[in-house]
């Protein structure tokens, strides 16, 4: 038996932001907080959300004091701001950081204590109130935050999460038109992030028939459109496929989970402030190469979904070819393919390993158990740029 959870309402497709007013009206809200990336406000992208609300008489406040890979202190500050004002609806607009913070603020506005009290690894409090309603509107094709119940925060050397179904959006609006202006570098990082979600969900020990279907279709859409989206961001079809792929990958990994790639990526973000998508991208081929023998059949399926026929290959041969294809994809979208490419010294590998071993919630989903020495060997492989096996 598998439990499946989905956001209560989702809109997808070009121009679906037009449904925002209809959904806002259902909540009988008056005072709305919009949590967004400062750059999106600067370039006027948030006008697409705020202006229709103001024209209909809603009071809006835009909050932009956020940052990529948001540290715990930023989450604490936003929650404190929420508790001091009579907001009755939260709208998150932007990338994963903005959406994660919007979810966090909406729920913790109706709780006491610090955000730190609710962290997965170290917190002592539990969520007991759904909080304020929330509408999430992604402007990247990558994080899947609009359909998950997780808010990720950076700590001193790693990351932790607040996770509960109360953090699920009441409404997700996934409009690929909002991604057209996304820079190629961000398109690449968030796109490989979404691809990683789909791949890790497909090989997860918690995978099932539903998440398999979602994950494989996400892999098809993303792997066959990401290069075009990165190099020609105005391509409407590529942006649409990336948007759908990211959405499906989010549904897949929310229900099946991610594993080794994410567990090892968190310390990269925590210690070196590398964007989450880049962290996943640089590690993806090395983790998949290391665990290859535990999921050869599934990697053969992944290779086919990437549009590379495996009909003439054995499962073993296809799994090797899948690792090669992942390496090539990362290179094609211009993301550094080694830890050295991000200026990470070899002296950091021990501490990275130590922090990654603490991600037990995520590591438990790996089809191959990853012990401390395995994790160190993967980091070493990513540093050297050579895929290794146990």
Short mmCIF file of C-alpha atoms in Angstrom, two decimals:
data_model
loop_
_atom_site.label_atom_id
_atom_site.label_comp_id
_atom_site.label_asym_id
_atom_site.label_seq_id
_atom_site.Cartn_x
_atom_site.Cartn_y
_atom_site.Cartn_z
CA UNK A 1 0.00 0.00 0.00
CA UNK A 2 1.20 3.51 -0.81
CA UNK A 3 -0.16 6.81 0.50
CA UNK A 4 -0.30 9.52 -2.15
CA UNK A 5 -0.73 13.21 -1.36
CA UNK A 6 -1.39 16.04 -3.81
CA UNK A 7 -2.01 19.77 -3.59
CA UNK A 8 -5.79 20.40 -3.35
CA UNK A 9 -5.91 22.51 -6.53
CA UNK A 10 -3.45 23.13 -9.35
CA UNK A 11 -3.56 25.12 -12.56
CA UNK A 12 -1.01 24.34 -15.26
CA UNK A 13 -0.48 25.67 -18.75
CA UNK A 14 0.32 28.84 -20.63
CA UNK A 15 -1.62 31.81 -19.23
CA UNK A 16 -3.14 30.02 -16.25
CA UNK A 17 -2.16 32.91 -13.96
CA UNK A 18 -5.50 34.35 -15.13
CA UNK A 19 -7.15 32.08 -12.54
CA UNK A 20 -5.54 33.88 -9.60
CA UNK A 21 -8.40 36.27 -8.81
CA UNK A 22 -10.92 33.45 -8.91
CA UNK A 23 -8.94 31.49 -6.34
CA UNK A 24 -8.22 34.47 -4.09
CA UNK A 25 -11.93 35.24 -3.92
CA UNK A 26 -12.65 31.77 -2.52
CA UNK A 27 -10.61 32.50 0.62
CA UNK A 28 -12.55 35.68 1.47
CA UNK A 29 -9.19 37.36 2.02
CA UNK A 30 -8.60 41.10 2.33
CA UNK A 31 -5.01 41.65 3.49
CA UNK A 32 -2.54 39.68 1.34
CA UNK A 33 1.18 39.17 1.81
CA UNK A 34 3.16 38.47 -1.37
CA UNK A 35 6.52 36.81 -0.69
CA UNK A 36 8.81 37.13 -3.68
CA UNK A 37 12.37 37.42 -4.93
CA UNK A 38 13.64 41.02 -4.90
CA UNK A 39 14.76 40.74 -8.54
CA UNK A 40 11.25 39.77 -9.64
CA UNK A 41 9.87 42.93 -8.07
CA UNK A 42 12.66 44.97 -9.63
CA UNK A 43 11.94 43.73 -13.16
CA UNK A 44 8.19 44.10 -12.69
CA UNK A 45 7.26 40.42 -12.89
CA UNK A 46 5.32 40.63 -9.63
CA UNK A 47 3.06 43.26 -11.24
CA UNK A 48 1.32 40.37 -12.99
CA UNK A 49 0.21 39.20 -9.56
CA UNK A 50 -0.19 42.39 -7.54
CA UNK A 51 -1.92 44.76 -9.97
CA UNK A 52 -5.04 42.62 -10.60
CA UNK A 53 -5.42 42.21 -6.82
CA UNK A 54 -5.16 45.95 -6.16
CA UNK A 55 -7.63 46.70 -8.95
CA UNK A 56 -10.14 44.43 -7.21
CA UNK A 57 -9.71 46.24 -3.90
CA UNK A 58 -7.38 43.89 -2.05
CA UNK A 59 -4.69 45.27 0.25
CA UNK A 60 -1.29 43.87 -0.68
CA UNK A 61 2.15 43.93 0.90
CA UNK A 62 5.20 42.73 -0.97
CA UNK A 63 7.93 41.14 1.13
CA UNK A 64 11.32 40.75 -0.58
CA UNK A 65 13.75 40.27 2.31
CA UNK A 66 14.70 36.80 1.15
CA UNK A 67 17.80 35.20 -0.37
CA UNK A 68 18.72 32.09 -2.35
CA UNK A 69 19.26 29.06 -0.14
CA UNK A 70 17.63 31.05 2.69
CA UNK A 71 19.37 30.84 6.06
CA UNK A 72 17.36 30.10 9.16
CA UNK A 73 17.63 33.74 10.27
CA UNK A 74 15.70 34.91 7.20
CA UNK A 75 12.92 32.45 7.96
CA UNK A 76 12.79 33.65 11.58
CA UNK A 77 12.59 37.28 10.45
CA UNK A 78 9.75 36.63 8.00
CA UNK A 79 7.71 34.66 10.54
CA UNK A 80 8.18 37.44 13.09
CA UNK A 81 6.96 39.96 10.47
CA UNK A 82 3.91 37.81 9.73
CA UNK A 83 2.90 37.64 13.38
CA UNK A 84 2.92 41.43 13.68
CA UNK A 85 0.45 42.05 10.85
CA UNK A 86 -3.15 40.97 10.18
CA UNK A 87 -2.57 39.05 6.96
CA UNK A 88 -5.21 36.53 5.95
CA UNK A 89 -3.63 35.07 2.78
CA UNK A 90 -0.07 34.44 1.62
CA UNK A 91 0.99 34.29 -2.03
CA UNK A 92 4.46 33.01 -2.87
CA UNK A 93 5.91 34.10 -6.22
CA UNK A 94 9.34 33.06 -7.45
CA UNK A 95 11.83 30.26 -7.16
CA UNK A 96 12.06 27.60 -4.50
CA UNK A 97 13.37 29.94 -1.82
CA UNK A 98 10.44 32.33 -2.11
CA UNK A 99 7.89 29.51 -2.20
CA UNK A 100 9.47 27.66 0.73
CA UNK A 101 9.47 30.82 2.83
CA UNK A 102 5.89 31.64 1.87
CA UNK A 103 4.74 28.19 3.03
CA UNK A 104 6.70 28.51 6.24
CA UNK A 105 5.34 31.95 7.02
CA UNK A 106 1.73 31.01 6.33
CA UNK A 107 1.83 28.09 8.74
CA UNK A 108 4.06 29.41 11.52
CA UNK A 109 2.15 32.70 11.66
CA UNK A 110 -0.36 30.74 13.74
CA UNK A 111 2.19 28.99 15.98
CA UNK A 112 4.40 30.15 18.79
CA UNK A 113 8.12 29.71 19.25
CA UNK A 114 10.98 29.99 16.80
CA UNK A 115 11.26 28.42 13.37
CA UNK A 116 14.21 26.46 14.77
CA UNK A 117 11.80 24.73 17.16
CA UNK A 118 10.15 23.00 14.20
CA UNK A 119 13.21 21.80 12.25
CA UNK A 120 13.22 18.14 11.28
CA UNK A 121 16.60 17.16 12.70
CA UNK A 122 16.74 19.21 15.88
CA UNK A 123 13.32 20.74 16.56
CA UNK A 124 11.21 19.85 19.59
CA UNK A 125 7.83 21.32 18.60
CA UNK A 126 5.21 19.91 16.23
CA UNK A 127 2.82 21.77 13.95
CA UNK A 128 -0.81 21.63 15.08
CA UNK A 129 -2.46 24.38 13.01
CA UNK A 130 -2.84 24.71 9.24
CA UNK A 131 -2.22 28.43 9.49
CA UNK A 132 -3.17 30.87 6.73
CA UNK A 133 -4.22 29.82 3.22
CA UNK A 134 -1.46 30.00 0.62
CA UNK A 135 -1.21 30.22 -3.14
CA UNK A 136 2.14 29.33 -4.72
CA UNK A 137 3.22 30.59 -8.14
CA UNK A 138 6.61 29.33 -9.39
CA UNK A 139 8.62 31.42 -11.83
CA UNK A 140 11.25 28.72 -12.39
CA UNK A 141 10.95 25.17 -13.68
CA UNK A 142 12.81 23.27 -11.06
CA UNK A 143 12.13 23.10 -7.37
CA UNK A 144 8.63 21.60 -7.27
CA UNK A 145 8.07 23.55 -4.06
CA UNK A 146 4.56 24.47 -5.17
CA UNK A 147 3.43 20.85 -4.71
CA UNK A 148 5.48 19.71 -1.71
CA UNK A 149 5.13 20.03 2.07
CA UNK A 150 8.76 20.98 2.73
CA UNK A 151 10.48 24.26 3.53
CA UNK A 152 14.28 24.06 3.28
CA UNK A 153 16.53 26.32 5.36
CA UNK A 154 20.30 26.69 5.43
CA UNK A 155 22.15 26.21 8.69
CA UNK A 156 25.83 26.91 9.45
CA UNK A 157 27.23 23.98 7.46
CA UNK A 158 24.24 22.08 6.10
CA UNK A 159 20.47 22.34 5.65
CA UNK A 160 17.37 21.22 7.50
CA UNK A 161 13.66 21.32 6.74
CA UNK A 162 10.32 22.03 8.28
CA UNK A 163 7.97 19.42 6.86
CA UNK A 164 4.27 18.73 7.40
CA UNK A 165 1.21 18.46 5.17
CA UNK A 166 0.09 21.80 6.60
CA UNK A 167 2.79 23.33 4.39
CA UNK A 168 1.07 22.12 1.23
CA UNK A 169 -0.25 24.91 -0.98
CA UNK A 170 -3.99 25.37 -1.13
CA UNK A 171 -3.55 26.34 -4.76
CA UNK A 172 -0.59 25.99 -7.13
CA UNK A 173 -0.51 28.07 -10.31
CA UNK A 174 2.16 26.80 -12.72
CA UNK A 175 2.27 29.17 -15.69
CA UNK A 176 5.23 28.63 -18.05
CA UNK A 177 4.78 32.16 -19.41
CA UNK A 178 6.33 33.40 -16.16
CA UNK A 179 9.58 31.54 -16.92
CA UNK A 180 10.35 33.19 -20.25
CA UNK A 181 12.63 35.83 -18.72
CA UNK A 182 14.56 33.31 -16.61
CA UNK A 183 18.33 33.62 -17.26
CA UNK A 184 20.02 30.64 -18.90
CA UNK A 185 22.17 29.89 -15.84
CA UNK A 186 19.11 29.68 -13.59
CA UNK A 187 17.20 27.72 -16.22
CA UNK A 188 20.01 25.17 -16.26
CA UNK A 189 20.36 24.83 -12.50
CA UNK A 190 16.65 24.60 -11.75
CA UNK A 191 16.09 22.32 -14.72
CA UNK A 192 18.67 19.78 -13.59
CA UNK A 193 17.23 20.08 -10.09
CA UNK A 194 13.84 19.00 -11.47
CA UNK A 195 15.46 16.20 -13.46
CA UNK A 196 17.16 15.01 -10.28
CA UNK A 197 13.82 15.00 -8.47
CA UNK A 198 12.37 12.75 -11.14
CA UNK A 199 15.34 10.39 -11.31
CA UNK A 200 15.67 10.00 -7.55
CA UNK A 201 11.91 9.45 -7.22
CA UNK A 202 12.08 6.73 -9.86
CA UNK A 203 14.87 4.79 -8.13
CA UNK A 204 13.59 5.49 -4.60
CA UNK A 205 12.75 2.55 -2.35
CA UNK A 206 9.36 4.26 -1.94
CA UNK A 207 8.59 4.36 -5.67
CA UNK A 208 5.25 2.99 -6.83
CA UNK A 209 3.24 2.73 -10.04
CA UNK A 210 1.85 6.26 -9.75
CA UNK A 211 5.14 7.99 -8.94
CA UNK A 212 6.88 5.93 -11.64
CA UNK A 213 4.50 7.28 -14.28
CA UNK A 214 4.97 10.85 -13.06
CA UNK A 215 8.75 10.52 -12.83
CA UNK A 216 9.28 8.94 -16.26
CA UNK A 217 7.15 11.55 -18.01
CA UNK A 218 9.03 14.29 -16.16
CA UNK A 219 12.34 12.80 -17.30
CA UNK A 220 11.08 12.69 -20.90
CA UNK A 221 9.93 16.31 -20.88
CA UNK A 222 12.91 17.79 -19.06
CA UNK A 223 15.77 15.87 -20.68
CA UNK A 224 14.45 16.56 -24.16
CA UNK A 225 13.73 20.28 -23.67
CA UNK A 226 16.29 21.60 -21.19
CA UNK A 227 19.02 22.27 -23.74
CA UNK A 228 16.66 24.36 -25.87
CA UNK A 229 15.28 26.21 -22.84
CA UNK A 230 18.80 27.05 -21.68
CA UNK A 231 20.11 28.21 -25.04
CA UNK A 232 16.88 29.74 -26.41
CA UNK A 233 14.76 30.87 -23.49
CA UNK A 234 12.11 32.40 -25.74
CA UNK A 235 11.13 28.97 -27.09
CA UNK A 236 7.54 28.60 -25.92
CA UNK A 237 7.36 24.83 -26.35
CA UNK A 238 10.60 24.23 -24.45
CA UNK A 239 9.45 26.46 -21.60
CA UNK A 240 6.10 24.68 -21.51
CA UNK A 241 7.69 21.24 -21.45
CA UNK A 242 10.09 22.30 -18.71
CA UNK A 243 7.21 23.68 -16.66
CA UNK A 244 5.15 20.51 -16.95
CA UNK A 245 8.23 18.38 -16.33
CA UNK A 246 9.11 20.26 -13.16
CA UNK A 247 5.54 20.02 -11.90
CA UNK A 248 5.37 16.26 -12.52
CA UNK A 249 8.79 15.73 -10.95
CA UNK A 250 7.59 17.63 -7.88
CA UNK A 251 4.57 15.36 -7.54
CA UNK A 252 6.78 12.30 -8.01
CA UNK A 253 9.44 13.14 -5.45
CA UNK A 254 6.97 14.48 -2.91
CA UNK A 255 5.33 11.08 -2.83
CA UNK A 256 8.37 8.81 -3.41
CA UNK A 257 11.14 10.96 -1.99
CA UNK A 258 14.64 11.92 -3.05
CA UNK A 259 17.78 10.25 -1.76
CA UNK A 260 21.57 10.29 -2.09
CA UNK A 261 22.00 13.20 -4.49
CA UNK A 262 20.02 15.54 -2.27
CA UNK A 263 21.59 14.25 0.94
CA UNK A 264 25.04 15.09 -0.42
CA UNK A 265 23.88 18.34 -2.04
CA UNK A 266 22.60 19.90 1.19
CA UNK A 267 26.09 20.30 2.74
CA UNK A 268 27.38 21.88 -0.50
CA UNK A 269 24.73 24.56 -0.17
CA UNK A 270 25.22 24.93 3.57
CA UNK A 271 29.02 25.18 3.55
CA UNK A 272 29.73 26.83 0.21
CA UNK A 273 26.40 28.51 -0.63
CA UNK A 274 26.19 26.76 -3.97
CA UNK A 275 22.73 27.01 -5.51
CA UNK A 276 20.70 23.89 -4.81
CA UNK A 277 20.23 23.09 -8.49
CA UNK A 278 23.96 23.35 -9.14
CA UNK A 279 24.69 21.17 -6.11
CA UNK A 280 22.39 18.46 -7.43
CA UNK A 281 23.73 18.78 -10.96
CA UNK A 282 27.39 18.35 -10.05
CA UNK A 283 26.63 15.29 -7.89
CA UNK A 284 23.98 13.56 -10.01
CA UNK A 285 26.24 11.48 -12.31
CA UNK A 286 28.58 10.49 -9.48
CA UNK A 287 25.83 9.33 -7.12
CA UNK A 288 24.01 7.46 -9.88
CA UNK A 289 27.27 5.89 -11.02
CA UNK A 290 28.07 4.75 -7.50
CA UNK A 291 24.63 3.16 -6.85
CA UNK A 292 24.29 1.88 -10.43
CA UNK A 293 24.37 -1.82 -9.58
CA UNK A 294 21.39 -1.44 -7.20
CA UNK A 295 19.07 -0.06 -9.89
CA UNK A 296 20.31 -1.19 -13.33
CA UNK A 297 16.83 -1.94 -14.69
CA UNK A 298 15.51 1.44 -13.61
CA UNK A 299 18.48 3.25 -15.08
CA UNK A 300 17.78 1.47 -18.36
CA UNK A 301 14.25 2.92 -18.20
CA UNK A 302 15.68 6.37 -17.46
CA UNK A 303 17.95 6.14 -20.49
CA UNK A 304 14.96 5.34 -22.71
CA UNK A 305 12.99 8.23 -21.20
CA UNK A 306 15.88 10.54 -22.06
CA UNK A 307 15.31 9.62 -25.70
CA UNK A 308 18.30 7.29 -26.01
CA UNK A 309 17.26 3.81 -27.11
CA UNK A 310 18.50 0.93 -24.99
CA UNK A 311 16.89 -1.83 -27.06
CA UNK A 312 20.26 -3.26 -28.11
CA UNK A 313 21.84 -2.95 -24.66
CA UNK A 314 21.85 -5.16 -21.59
CA UNK A 315 20.67 -3.64 -18.33
CA UNK A 316 24.28 -3.26 -17.21
CA UNK A 317 25.35 -1.60 -20.46
CA UNK A 318 22.33 0.71 -20.41
CA UNK A 319 23.00 1.76 -16.82
CA UNK A 320 26.55 2.77 -17.73
CA UNK A 321 25.27 4.65 -20.76
CA UNK A 322 22.70 6.41 -18.55
CA UNK A 323 25.48 7.76 -16.32
CA UNK A 324 27.32 8.98 -19.42
CA UNK A 325 24.16 10.68 -20.69
CA UNK A 326 23.67 12.48 -17.38
CA UNK A 327 27.26 13.71 -17.43
CA UNK A 328 26.81 14.96 -20.98
CA UNK A 329 23.57 16.76 -20.16
CA UNK A 330 25.17 18.61 -17.24
CA UNK A 331 28.05 19.66 -19.49
CA UNK A 332 25.70 20.74 -22.29
CA UNK A 333 23.87 23.19 -20.02
CA UNK A 334 27.20 24.65 -18.85
CA UNK A 335 27.16 23.58 -15.20
CA UNK A 336 30.60 22.68 -13.76
CA UNK A 337 31.00 18.92 -13.70
CA UNK A 338 33.35 18.64 -10.69
CA UNK A 339 33.55 20.04 -7.17
CA UNK A 340 36.79 21.72 -8.20
CA UNK A 341 34.74 23.63 -10.75
CA UNK A 342 33.00 25.27 -7.79
CA UNK A 343 36.34 25.99 -6.05
CA UNK A 344 35.75 23.42 -3.33
CA UNK A 345 39.06 22.21 -1.85
CA UNK A 346 39.83 18.57 -1.13
CA UNK A 347 40.21 19.50 2.53
CA UNK A 348 36.44 20.06 2.68
CA UNK A 349 35.47 16.50 1.79
CA UNK A 350 35.64 15.18 5.35
CA UNK A 351 33.28 17.82 6.74
CA UNK A 352 30.95 17.48 3.76
CA UNK A 353 30.79 13.76 4.46
CA UNK A 354 30.14 14.32 8.15
CA UNK A 355 27.22 16.65 7.43
CA UNK A 356 25.76 14.43 4.69
CA UNK A 357 25.60 11.42 7.04
CA UNK A 358 23.17 13.39 9.21
CA UNK A 359 20.58 13.46 6.42
CA UNK A 360 19.16 10.13 7.53
CA UNK A 361 15.59 10.93 6.46
CA UNK A 362 16.73 11.31 2.85
CA UNK A 363 19.43 8.65 2.77
CA UNK A 364 16.91 6.02 3.87
CA UNK A 365 15.28 6.17 0.42
CA UNK A 366 18.38 5.21 -1.54
CA UNK A 367 18.14 1.85 -3.35
CA UNK A 368 21.70 1.24 -2.12
CA UNK A 369 22.44 1.94 1.56
CA UNK A 370 25.04 4.72 1.71
CA UNK A 371 27.35 4.54 4.69
CA UNK A 372 29.91 7.12 5.68
CA UNK A 373 32.70 5.65 3.53
CA UNK A 374 30.37 5.45 0.51
CA UNK A 375 29.48 9.12 0.89
CA UNK A 376 33.13 10.11 1.14
CA UNK A 377 33.96 8.09 -1.99
CA UNK A 378 31.19 9.85 -3.94
CA UNK A 379 32.47 13.28 -2.90
CA UNK A 380 35.99 12.20 -3.86
CA UNK A 381 34.73 11.03 -7.26
CA UNK A 382 32.96 14.35 -7.81
CA UNK A 383 36.13 16.19 -6.81
CA UNK A 384 38.30 14.15 -9.20
CA UNK A 385 35.71 14.09 -12.00
CA UNK A 386 35.82 10.32 -12.29
CA UNK A 387 32.73 8.15 -11.72
CA UNK A 388 33.51 5.37 -9.25
CA UNK A 389 31.76 2.28 -7.95
CA UNK A 390 31.99 0.60 -4.52
#
